[in-house]
Structure formats: C-alpha cells, structure tokens
Coordinates of C-alpha atoms and ligand atoms in Angstrom, one line a residue:
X1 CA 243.9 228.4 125.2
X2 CA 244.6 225.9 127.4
X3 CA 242.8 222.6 127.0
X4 CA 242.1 221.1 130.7
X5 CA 238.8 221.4 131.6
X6 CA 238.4 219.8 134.5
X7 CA 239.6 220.8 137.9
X8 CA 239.8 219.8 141.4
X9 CA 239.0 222.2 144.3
X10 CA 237.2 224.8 142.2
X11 CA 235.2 225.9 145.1
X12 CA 238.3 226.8 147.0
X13 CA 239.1 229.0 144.3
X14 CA 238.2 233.1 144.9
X15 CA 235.3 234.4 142.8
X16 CA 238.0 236.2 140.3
X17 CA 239.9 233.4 140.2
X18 CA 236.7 231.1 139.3
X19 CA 236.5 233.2 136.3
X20 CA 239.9 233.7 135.0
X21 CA 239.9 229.5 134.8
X22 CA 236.7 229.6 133.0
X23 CA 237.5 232.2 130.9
X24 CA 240.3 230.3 130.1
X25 CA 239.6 227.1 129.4
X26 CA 236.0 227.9 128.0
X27 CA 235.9 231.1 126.1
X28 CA 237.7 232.7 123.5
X29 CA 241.0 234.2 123.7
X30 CA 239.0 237.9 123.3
X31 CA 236.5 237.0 125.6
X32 CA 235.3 240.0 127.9
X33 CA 233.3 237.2 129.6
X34 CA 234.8 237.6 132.9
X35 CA 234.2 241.6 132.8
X36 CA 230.6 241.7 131.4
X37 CA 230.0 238.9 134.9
X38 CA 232.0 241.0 136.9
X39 CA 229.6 244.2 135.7
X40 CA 226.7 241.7 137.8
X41 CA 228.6 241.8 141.0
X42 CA 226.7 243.8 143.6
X43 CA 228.8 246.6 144.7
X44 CA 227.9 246.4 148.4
X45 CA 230.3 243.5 149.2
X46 CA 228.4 242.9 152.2
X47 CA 225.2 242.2 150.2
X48 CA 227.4 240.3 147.3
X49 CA 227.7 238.0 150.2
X50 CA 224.4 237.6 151.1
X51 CA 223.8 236.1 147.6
X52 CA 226.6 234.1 147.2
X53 CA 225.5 232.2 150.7
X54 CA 222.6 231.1 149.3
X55 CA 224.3 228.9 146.2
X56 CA 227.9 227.3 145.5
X57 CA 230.4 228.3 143.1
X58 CA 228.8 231.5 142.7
X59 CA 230.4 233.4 139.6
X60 CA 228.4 236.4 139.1
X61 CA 224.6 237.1 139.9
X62 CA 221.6 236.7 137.0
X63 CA 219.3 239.6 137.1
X64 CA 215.8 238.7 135.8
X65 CA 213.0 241.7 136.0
X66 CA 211.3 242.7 139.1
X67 CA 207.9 243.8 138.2
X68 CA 204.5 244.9 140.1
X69 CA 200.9 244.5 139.4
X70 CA 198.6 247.0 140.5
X71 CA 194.7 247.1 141.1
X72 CA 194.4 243.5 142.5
X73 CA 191.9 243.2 144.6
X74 CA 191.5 239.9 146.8
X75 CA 189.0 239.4 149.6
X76 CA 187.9 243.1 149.6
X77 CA 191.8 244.0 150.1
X78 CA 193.7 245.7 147.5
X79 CA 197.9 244.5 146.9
X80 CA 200.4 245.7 144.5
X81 CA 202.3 242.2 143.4
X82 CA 205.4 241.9 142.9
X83 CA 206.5 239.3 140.2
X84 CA 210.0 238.1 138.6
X85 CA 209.5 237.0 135.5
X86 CA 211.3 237.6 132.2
X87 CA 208.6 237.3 129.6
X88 CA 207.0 240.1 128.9
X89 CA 203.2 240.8 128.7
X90 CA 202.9 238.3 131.6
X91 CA 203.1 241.5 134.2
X92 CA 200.9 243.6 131.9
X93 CA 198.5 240.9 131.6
X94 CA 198.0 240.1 135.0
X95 CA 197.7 243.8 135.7
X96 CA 195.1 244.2 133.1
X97 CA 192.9 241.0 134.6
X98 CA 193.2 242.9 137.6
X99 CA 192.1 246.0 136.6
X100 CA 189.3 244.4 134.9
X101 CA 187.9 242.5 137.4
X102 CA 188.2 245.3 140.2
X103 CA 185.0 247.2 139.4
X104 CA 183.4 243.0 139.2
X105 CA 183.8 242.5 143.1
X106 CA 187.9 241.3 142.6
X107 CA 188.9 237.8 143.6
X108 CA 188.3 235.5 146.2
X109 CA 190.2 233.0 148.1
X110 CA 189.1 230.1 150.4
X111 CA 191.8 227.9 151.9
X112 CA 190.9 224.1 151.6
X113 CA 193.4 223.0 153.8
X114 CA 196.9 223.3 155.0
X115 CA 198.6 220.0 155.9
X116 CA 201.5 219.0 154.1
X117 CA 202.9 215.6 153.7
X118 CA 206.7 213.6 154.8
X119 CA 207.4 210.2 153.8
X120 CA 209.2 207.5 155.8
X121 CA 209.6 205.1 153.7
X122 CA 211.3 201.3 154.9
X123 CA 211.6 197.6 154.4
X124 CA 210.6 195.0 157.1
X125 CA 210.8 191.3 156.7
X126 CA 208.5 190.4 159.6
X127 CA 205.3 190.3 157.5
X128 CA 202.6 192.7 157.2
X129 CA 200.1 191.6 160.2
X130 CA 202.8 192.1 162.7
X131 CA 203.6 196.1 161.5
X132 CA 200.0 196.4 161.2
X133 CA 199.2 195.3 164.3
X134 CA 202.1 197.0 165.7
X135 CA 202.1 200.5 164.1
X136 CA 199.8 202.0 166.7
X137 CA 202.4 201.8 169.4
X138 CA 204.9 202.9 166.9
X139 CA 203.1 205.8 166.2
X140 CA 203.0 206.9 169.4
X141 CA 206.4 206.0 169.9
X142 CA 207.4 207.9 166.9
X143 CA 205.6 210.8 167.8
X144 CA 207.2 211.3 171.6
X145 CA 210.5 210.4 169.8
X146 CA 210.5 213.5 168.0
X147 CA 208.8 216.1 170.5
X148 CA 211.9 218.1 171.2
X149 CA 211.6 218.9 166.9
X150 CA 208.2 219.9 167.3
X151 CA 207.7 221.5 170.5
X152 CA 208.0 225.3 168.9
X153 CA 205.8 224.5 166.4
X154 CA 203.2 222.7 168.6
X155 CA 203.2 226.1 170.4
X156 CA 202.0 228.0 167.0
X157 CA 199.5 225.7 166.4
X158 CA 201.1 222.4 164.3
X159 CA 202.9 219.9 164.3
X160 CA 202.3 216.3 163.2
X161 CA 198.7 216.2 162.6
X162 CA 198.9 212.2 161.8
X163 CA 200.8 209.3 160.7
X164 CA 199.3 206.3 158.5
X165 CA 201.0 203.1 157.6
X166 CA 201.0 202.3 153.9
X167 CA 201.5 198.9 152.7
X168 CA 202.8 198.5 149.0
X169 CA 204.6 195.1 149.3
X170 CA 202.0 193.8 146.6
X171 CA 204.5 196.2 144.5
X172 CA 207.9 196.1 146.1
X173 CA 208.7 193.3 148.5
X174 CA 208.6 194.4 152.3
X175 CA 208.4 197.6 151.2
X176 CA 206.0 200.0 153.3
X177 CA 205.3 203.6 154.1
X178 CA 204.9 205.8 157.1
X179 CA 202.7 209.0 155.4
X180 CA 203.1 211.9 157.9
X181 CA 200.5 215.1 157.3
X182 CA 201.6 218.0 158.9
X183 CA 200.8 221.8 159.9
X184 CA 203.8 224.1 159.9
X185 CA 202.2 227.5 160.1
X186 CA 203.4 230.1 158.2
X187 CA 206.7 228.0 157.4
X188 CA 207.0 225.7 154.2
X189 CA 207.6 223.4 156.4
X190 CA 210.5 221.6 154.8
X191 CA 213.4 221.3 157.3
X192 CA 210.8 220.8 160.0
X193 CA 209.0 217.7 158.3
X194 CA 212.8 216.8 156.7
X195 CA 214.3 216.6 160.3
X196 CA 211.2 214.4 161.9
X197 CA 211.4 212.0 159.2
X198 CA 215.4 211.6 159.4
X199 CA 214.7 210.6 163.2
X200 CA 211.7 208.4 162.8
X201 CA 214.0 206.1 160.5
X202 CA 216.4 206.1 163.7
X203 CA 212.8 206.1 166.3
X204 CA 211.5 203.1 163.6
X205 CA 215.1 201.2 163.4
X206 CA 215.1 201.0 167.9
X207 CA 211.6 200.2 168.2
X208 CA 211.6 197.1 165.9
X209 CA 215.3 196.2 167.3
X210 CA 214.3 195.7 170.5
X211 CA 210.5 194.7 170.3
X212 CA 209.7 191.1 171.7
X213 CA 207.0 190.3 169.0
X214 CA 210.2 191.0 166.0
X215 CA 212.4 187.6 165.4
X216 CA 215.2 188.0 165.5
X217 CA 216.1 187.7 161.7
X218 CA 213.4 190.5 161.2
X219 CA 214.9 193.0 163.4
X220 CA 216.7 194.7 161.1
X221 CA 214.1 197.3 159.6
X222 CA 215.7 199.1 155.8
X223 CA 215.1 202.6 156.2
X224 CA 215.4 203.3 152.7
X225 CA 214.5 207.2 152.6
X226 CA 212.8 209.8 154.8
X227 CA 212.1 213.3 153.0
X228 CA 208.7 215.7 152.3
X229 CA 206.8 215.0 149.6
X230 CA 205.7 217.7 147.5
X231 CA 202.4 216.5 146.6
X232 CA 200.5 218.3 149.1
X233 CA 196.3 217.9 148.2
X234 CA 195.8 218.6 151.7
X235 CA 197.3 221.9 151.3
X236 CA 194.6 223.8 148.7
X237 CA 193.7 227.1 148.0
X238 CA 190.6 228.0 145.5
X239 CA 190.6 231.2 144.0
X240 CA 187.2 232.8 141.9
X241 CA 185.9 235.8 140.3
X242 CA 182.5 235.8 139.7
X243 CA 179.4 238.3 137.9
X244 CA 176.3 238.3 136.1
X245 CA 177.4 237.6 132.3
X246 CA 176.0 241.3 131.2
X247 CA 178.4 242.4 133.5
X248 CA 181.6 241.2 131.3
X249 CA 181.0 243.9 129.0
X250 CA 182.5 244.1 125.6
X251 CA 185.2 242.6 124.2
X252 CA 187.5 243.7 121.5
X253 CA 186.3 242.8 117.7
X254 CA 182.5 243.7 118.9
X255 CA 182.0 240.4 120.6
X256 CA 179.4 240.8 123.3
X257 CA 179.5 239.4 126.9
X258 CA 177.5 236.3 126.0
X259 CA 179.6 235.4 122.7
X260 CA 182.5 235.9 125.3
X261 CA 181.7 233.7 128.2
X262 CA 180.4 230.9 125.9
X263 CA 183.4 231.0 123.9
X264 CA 185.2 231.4 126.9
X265 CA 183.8 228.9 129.1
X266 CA 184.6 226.6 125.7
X267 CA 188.0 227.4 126.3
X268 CA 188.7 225.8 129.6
X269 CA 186.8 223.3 128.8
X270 CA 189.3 222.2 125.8
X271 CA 192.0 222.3 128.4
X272 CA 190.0 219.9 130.1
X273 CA 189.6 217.7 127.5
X274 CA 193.0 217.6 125.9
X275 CA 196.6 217.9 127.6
X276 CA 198.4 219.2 124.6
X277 CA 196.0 222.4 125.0
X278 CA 195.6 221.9 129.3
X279 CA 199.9 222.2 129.3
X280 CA 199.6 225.3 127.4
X281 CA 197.0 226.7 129.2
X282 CA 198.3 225.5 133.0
X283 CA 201.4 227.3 131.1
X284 CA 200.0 230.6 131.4
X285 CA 198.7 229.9 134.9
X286 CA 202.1 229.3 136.4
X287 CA 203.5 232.2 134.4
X288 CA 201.5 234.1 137.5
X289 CA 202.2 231.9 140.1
X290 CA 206.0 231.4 139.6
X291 CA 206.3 235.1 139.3
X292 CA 204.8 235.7 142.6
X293 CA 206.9 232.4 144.3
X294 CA 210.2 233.8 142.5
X295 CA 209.7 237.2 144.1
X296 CA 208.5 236.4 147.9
X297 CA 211.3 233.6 147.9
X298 CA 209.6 230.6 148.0
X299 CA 210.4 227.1 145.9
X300 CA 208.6 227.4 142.5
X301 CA 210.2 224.2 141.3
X302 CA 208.0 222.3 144.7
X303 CA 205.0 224.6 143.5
X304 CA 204.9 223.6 139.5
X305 CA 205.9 219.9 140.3
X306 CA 202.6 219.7 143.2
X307 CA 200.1 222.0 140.3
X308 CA 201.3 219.4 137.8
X309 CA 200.7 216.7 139.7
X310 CA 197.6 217.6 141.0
X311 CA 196.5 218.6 137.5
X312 CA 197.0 214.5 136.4
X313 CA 195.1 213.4 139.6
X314 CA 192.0 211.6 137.6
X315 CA 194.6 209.7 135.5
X316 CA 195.1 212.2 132.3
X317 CA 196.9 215.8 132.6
X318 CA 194.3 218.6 132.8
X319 CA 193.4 222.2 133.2
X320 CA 193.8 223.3 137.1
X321 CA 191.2 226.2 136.5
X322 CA 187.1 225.7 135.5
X323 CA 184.4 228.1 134.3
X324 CA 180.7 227.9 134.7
X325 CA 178.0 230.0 132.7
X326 CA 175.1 229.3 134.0
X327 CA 172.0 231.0 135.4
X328 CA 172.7 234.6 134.0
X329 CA 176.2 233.9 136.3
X330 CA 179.7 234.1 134.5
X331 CA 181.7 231.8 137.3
X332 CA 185.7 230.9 136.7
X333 CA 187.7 229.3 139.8
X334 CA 191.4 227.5 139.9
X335 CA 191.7 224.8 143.0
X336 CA 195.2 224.3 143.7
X337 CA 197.4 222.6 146.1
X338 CA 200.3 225.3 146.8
X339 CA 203.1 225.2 150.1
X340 CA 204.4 228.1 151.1
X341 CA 205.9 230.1 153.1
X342 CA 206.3 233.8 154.6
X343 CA 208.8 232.8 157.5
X344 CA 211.9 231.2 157.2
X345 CA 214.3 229.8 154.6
X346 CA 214.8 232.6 151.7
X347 CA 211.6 234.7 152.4
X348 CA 213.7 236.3 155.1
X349 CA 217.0 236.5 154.1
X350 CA 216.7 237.4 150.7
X351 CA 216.2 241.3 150.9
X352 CA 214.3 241.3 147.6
X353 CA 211.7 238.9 148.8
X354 CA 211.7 240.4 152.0
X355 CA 210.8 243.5 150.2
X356 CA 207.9 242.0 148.0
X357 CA 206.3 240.4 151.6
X358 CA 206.3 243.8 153.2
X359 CA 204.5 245.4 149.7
X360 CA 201.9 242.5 149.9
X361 CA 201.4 243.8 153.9
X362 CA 203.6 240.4 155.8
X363 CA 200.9 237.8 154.3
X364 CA 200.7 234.6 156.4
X365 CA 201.3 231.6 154.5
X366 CA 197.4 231.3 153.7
X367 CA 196.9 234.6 152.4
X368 CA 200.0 234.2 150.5
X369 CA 198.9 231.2 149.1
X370 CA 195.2 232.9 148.1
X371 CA 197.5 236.2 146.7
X372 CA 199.7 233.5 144.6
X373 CA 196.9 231.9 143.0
X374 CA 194.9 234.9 142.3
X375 CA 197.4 236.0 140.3
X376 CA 197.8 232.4 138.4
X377 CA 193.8 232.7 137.5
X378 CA 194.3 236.6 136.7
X379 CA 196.7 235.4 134.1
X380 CA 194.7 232.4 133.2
X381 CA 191.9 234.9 132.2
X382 CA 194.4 237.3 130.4
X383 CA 195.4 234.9 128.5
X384 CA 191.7 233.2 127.8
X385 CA 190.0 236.5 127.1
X386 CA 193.4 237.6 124.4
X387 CA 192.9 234.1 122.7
X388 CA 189.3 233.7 122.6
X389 CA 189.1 237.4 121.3
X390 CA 192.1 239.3 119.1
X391 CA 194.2 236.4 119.9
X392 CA 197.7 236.4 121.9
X393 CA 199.7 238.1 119.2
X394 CA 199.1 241.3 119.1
X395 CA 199.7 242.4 122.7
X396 CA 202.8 240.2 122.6
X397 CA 204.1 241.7 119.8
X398 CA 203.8 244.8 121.2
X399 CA 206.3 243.9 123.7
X400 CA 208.4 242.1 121.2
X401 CA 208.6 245.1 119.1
X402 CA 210.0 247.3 122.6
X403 CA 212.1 244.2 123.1
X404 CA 213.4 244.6 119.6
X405 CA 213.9 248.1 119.5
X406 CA 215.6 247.6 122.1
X407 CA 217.9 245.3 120.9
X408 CA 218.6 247.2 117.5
X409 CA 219.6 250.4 119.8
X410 CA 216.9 252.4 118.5
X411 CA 216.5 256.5 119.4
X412 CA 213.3 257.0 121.5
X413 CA 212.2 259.0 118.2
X414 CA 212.6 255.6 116.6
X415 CA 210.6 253.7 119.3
X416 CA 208.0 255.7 119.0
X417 CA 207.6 256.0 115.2
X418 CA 207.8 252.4 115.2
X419 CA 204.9 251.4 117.3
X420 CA 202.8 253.8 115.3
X421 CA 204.0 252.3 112.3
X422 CA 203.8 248.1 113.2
X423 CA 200.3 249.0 115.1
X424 CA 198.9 246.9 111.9
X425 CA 201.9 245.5 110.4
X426 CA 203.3 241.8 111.5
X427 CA 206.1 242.3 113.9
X428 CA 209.5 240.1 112.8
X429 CA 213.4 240.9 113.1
X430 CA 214.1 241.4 109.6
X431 CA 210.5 244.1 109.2
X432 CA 211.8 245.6 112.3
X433 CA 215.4 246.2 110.7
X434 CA 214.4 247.8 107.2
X435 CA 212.1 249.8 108.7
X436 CA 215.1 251.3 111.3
X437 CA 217.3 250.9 108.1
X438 CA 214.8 253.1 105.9
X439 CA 213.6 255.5 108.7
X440 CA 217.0 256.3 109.9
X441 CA 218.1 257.9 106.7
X442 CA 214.9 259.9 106.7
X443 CA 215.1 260.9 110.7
Ligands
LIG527 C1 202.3 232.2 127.1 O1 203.4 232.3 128.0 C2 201.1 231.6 127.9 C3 199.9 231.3 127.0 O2 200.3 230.4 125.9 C4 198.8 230.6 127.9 C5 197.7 230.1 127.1 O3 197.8 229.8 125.9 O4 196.6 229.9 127.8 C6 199.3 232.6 126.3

C-alpha cells in the first residue's frame, strides 16, 4: 500500500479513477471496496449523471429505503407518503397513527404564515440617528434596486414583503441589520432571497457612498454578510387531530381511553418540562418530518435546525407538539415553522422526489408543509401511545429481529419460526444466533 494520502486535483480524476486512489491508499490490499461501490452505480449512465450533478467528488451513490404510508388522511383528503428513512418502525408507525386516526376525522392543517426571512447584515460608522433616520429612503432604494430579481415572483404573488433595520451596536460596534421577510410561493425561496441580499450589500454600499448627509470618513459601509436565515416563525404550519376521549378506544394492556389520554397528555407535558425528555421526544417528531423532506427533495438540515430553534424560543429547549384533555375532548396539535418547497432546486430534478410530489397529487408549498407535519405529529403519537402503553420495545424489536435475520442470512422458514418464537422472548444478537444455531440442525 502506498502511503500518500493526500492529493491535488482529485476532482479532475474520473469516477474509477477516484476509487482506485482510495482503494489504494485507504483500504486493504484485499479490499473489494471499489467493486461493492461500483455495484451502487446506476446503470442508466444518463441518470448516474443526474446524481452525480447534484454533489462533488461523487464515488458511488448511498441507497437509503424508500417507503410509503398509507391511510393518511389530511383536510378531508387522503395521500400515500412517501418517506426515506432508514430506521425501521418509523414508516410502520406513522402508518399505524394514520390508520388510527382515519375513522377519528384525520388531521388537520392551518397555515400560520408564509414569509421567510434574509439578513443583510453591515457596519456603519456614521452613528445610529443618521441610518435610522435614513433607512426609509434606503429601503425604497433597496427595494427598486433589486426589481429586475423579483419581478417573476411579484407576478405569483411575492416578493419582499418588508425590510426592518435592526440595531445591535449595543452588542457589536456599528454593527446593524437589514431583516428582509419574504413570500416566495411555492419555491423555498433560497436563491431568490440569497440573490436580493448579495445586491442590497452592493444597493447599501452606493447609497451611503454617495449620500450628502454621510461624511466623508463614514462612507465606507462594511457589508459583512448577506444570506437567508433559516429561522423562519413567520413561516408556520399547525397540524391537529382531535375526538371525544371515549372515542380513543382501548389501548393495549387493558388501559382505557381515559387512563390513555391522561397518561398521555402527561407525556407531552414532561417534554415540556424537561429537554433531556423534549429532544427525545422532538426526536421522534422529525423522524416523520425528515422522512417526508428527504423524499420530496427539500433541505431537512434548514427544517431540523428552524424546529429546533423554534423549540428554544421561550429560553429552554422544549416539546414542539401539545395535548389538551379537557371537556370530554382529547386535543393534540404540533405548531411548527417549516420552508419548503414543491418547485425548484432538487424537488424537480431529482426523479425520486419528483415521483413522491406527483404520489402526494403536486402539493403547493403550503399543503406540503401541512402533509410534512402531519406526519411529524402522526409519529409523535406513535411514539406517545407505544411508550405510555407496552412501551417502544416491542414493536422495535420486531423489526430488529427482521433486521437480524436478515443479517444472519436466515431461510424464510427460519424467519418465520423465529418471530413465533421471540414473540415473548427479549430480542439480542447472541439469542438470535443460538436459536438459528439450534434450529438449523433441527430444520
Ligand atoms: C425513536 O427514534 C424515537 C422515539 O424515541 C421518540 C420518543 O421517545 O418520543 C421513540
């Protein structure tokens, strides 16, 4: 093996090629490293290329599970949702909250709102009454500055929908802030509000250059960064389910509907009370929603880092959903900010995603966003009802077992005897081996 591990011009280098330098300078001599990759490789080389536009340095392609969810229903619509994820139980679960809550009236959505946010953010010597006093001509300046960028989108129905000036020099010297909100349809938004902030820094640096009221030894204005932020409040969806509490039913163990929604409602309220238990539990919300932003092609890295966010708005991290029993009524809701989008950047030239937007019937952004977080509460309640009932284990280790099996190469014959036979045993490794070690001498 030779020992030079770093390189110069690696991009250049053909995909094979890539490989052959990692395989040898990072794997074993024996390595079949470069063939199990290769086994990844689309074998359309038209659609290979698809996927490797979307990255650099591309090597192979990493397959995770495409699932679906049936039965949801959402706004007196049914959809079949797709979701990426590779734990399992999360697709089951959702399915089964679903299922459940389809004969209760489904889920609703309401949007909250829709603007999203850019940031301008500069330095100015010149004192804060004169860029007070001044940012109301700047603003319009700003705004007919950059009407060429937003002249499509003003003919959707958005565009830059305000601009505020924020002073934080009490925290950074000269330091201030131009806070855009804007509405981008059924786009994220991100290269629209990207590309207005970029030429408000240049719009900001020429109005203060040549504007009478700057000295001269203020005139130069520090654009320090312009970019979208991806704290978006503005931009909310609410999701619910609702019934009467008799409605819930029965729950495994013999618990009745009331035990259930007390213990239930208990629940989320220890996720709002504690953020070791509110990460776990906003956990198993975005196990839904990242499912559902993986397989429409949207940013679920923007998504987690807003819910998160949002989730420490009063000061301590806590649960995004909330559940009220009260009145006879069994009420449980999720507010969340969420931006996305069902035109433009991956959702269309990805053909998988493009493929889970035409299953969900071409959503706009808004229904999207209500379809999204319906499935983040659906798993929310999975998760809830399994831990406030038989607890999470034993429909995990269900799949575990499969997973397992799996693993171990077992026969179907084996699979099969083996879920009859850990149906009340504690799934592990080693009990799944001696029983495949014992059984196979006795198959
Ligand atoms: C596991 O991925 C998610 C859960 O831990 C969520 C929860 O505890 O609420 C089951």
């Amino acid at each position: 093996m030779n020992n030079n591990k770093t390189i110069s011009g690696f991009s250049k280098l053909t995909k094979s090629e890539k490989l052959t330098w990692i395989e040898a300078q990072f794997f074993d001599d024996n390595s079949s490293m470069s063939e199990v990759l290769k086994e990844y490789w689309h074998s359309v080389d038209a659609k290979q290329d698809v996927l490797d536009g979307f990255s650099e340095n591309t090597i192979s392609n990493f397959p995770m599970p495409y699932g679906v969810a049936p039965n949801f229903m959402i706004n007196d619509v049914h959809y079949l949702v797709p979701m990426v994820i590779e734990e399992s139980s999360v697709v089951a679960a959702a399915s089964a909250a679903a299922k459940y809550w389809l004969p209760r009236g489904g889920f609703k959505t309401e949007v909250l709102g829709t603007k999203k946010v850019g940031q301008l953010h500069f330095k100015f010597s010149g004192g804060s009454d004169l860029v007070h006093r001044l940012f109301p001509v700047i603003e319009t300046y700003l705004i007919d500055g950059v009407s060429d960028l937003t002249e499509n989108m003003r003919k959707r129905g958005g565009g830059i929908v305000n601009l505020e000036l924020i002073d934080f020099t009490s925290e950074e010297e000269n330091y201030y802030q131009i806070r855009g909100q804007f509405e981008t349809c059924d786009s994220m938004g991100a290269n629209f509000i990207n590309s207005i902030l970029e030429k408000f820094g240049h719009l900001l640096k020429t109005f203060i250059l040549n504007h009478d009221e700057v000295a001269e030894a203020d005139k130069d204005v520090q654009v320090i960064m312009a970019i979208l932020s991806n704290y978006t409040p503005d931009c909310m969806i609410r999701a619910s389910v609702s019934c009467k509490i008799e409605e819930l039913g029965m729950f495994a163990g013999g618990i009745d509907c009331y035990e259930f929604a007390e213990k239930f409602a208990t629940a989320v309220k220890i996720a709002h009370i504690d953020p070791y238990r509110a990460t776990t539990h906003n956990k198993g919300i975005f196990n839904g929603i990242d499912s559902v932003v993986l397989a429409t092609g949207n940013d679920f890295r923007a998504i987690e880092a807003c819910g998160h966010a949002y989730a420490s708005k009063d000061g301590k991290y806590k649960s995004l959903s909330y559940c009220d029993v009260s009145d006879g009524m069994f009420k449980f809701w999720i507010d969340l900010p969420l931006a996305v989008g069902t035109v433009g950047g991956l959702t269309n030239l990805h053909p998988m995603a493009k493929i889970s937007l035409e299953m969900l019937g071409s959503p706009s952004a808004e229904e999207l966003m209500g379809i999204i977080t319906t499935v983040g509460l659906a798993q929310n309640f999975a998760a809830l009802r399994s831990l406030v009932t038989t607890g999470i284990q034993q429909g995990h280790m269900k799949m575990h077992l499969q997973n397992i099996l799996i693993h171990m190469n077992a026969s179907q014959d084996q699979i099969a005897k083996a879920d009859k036979y850990f149906e009340d045993k504690t799934v592990s490794f080693s009990a799944v081996r001696s029983f495949l070690d014992k059984k196979i001498t006795n198959l």
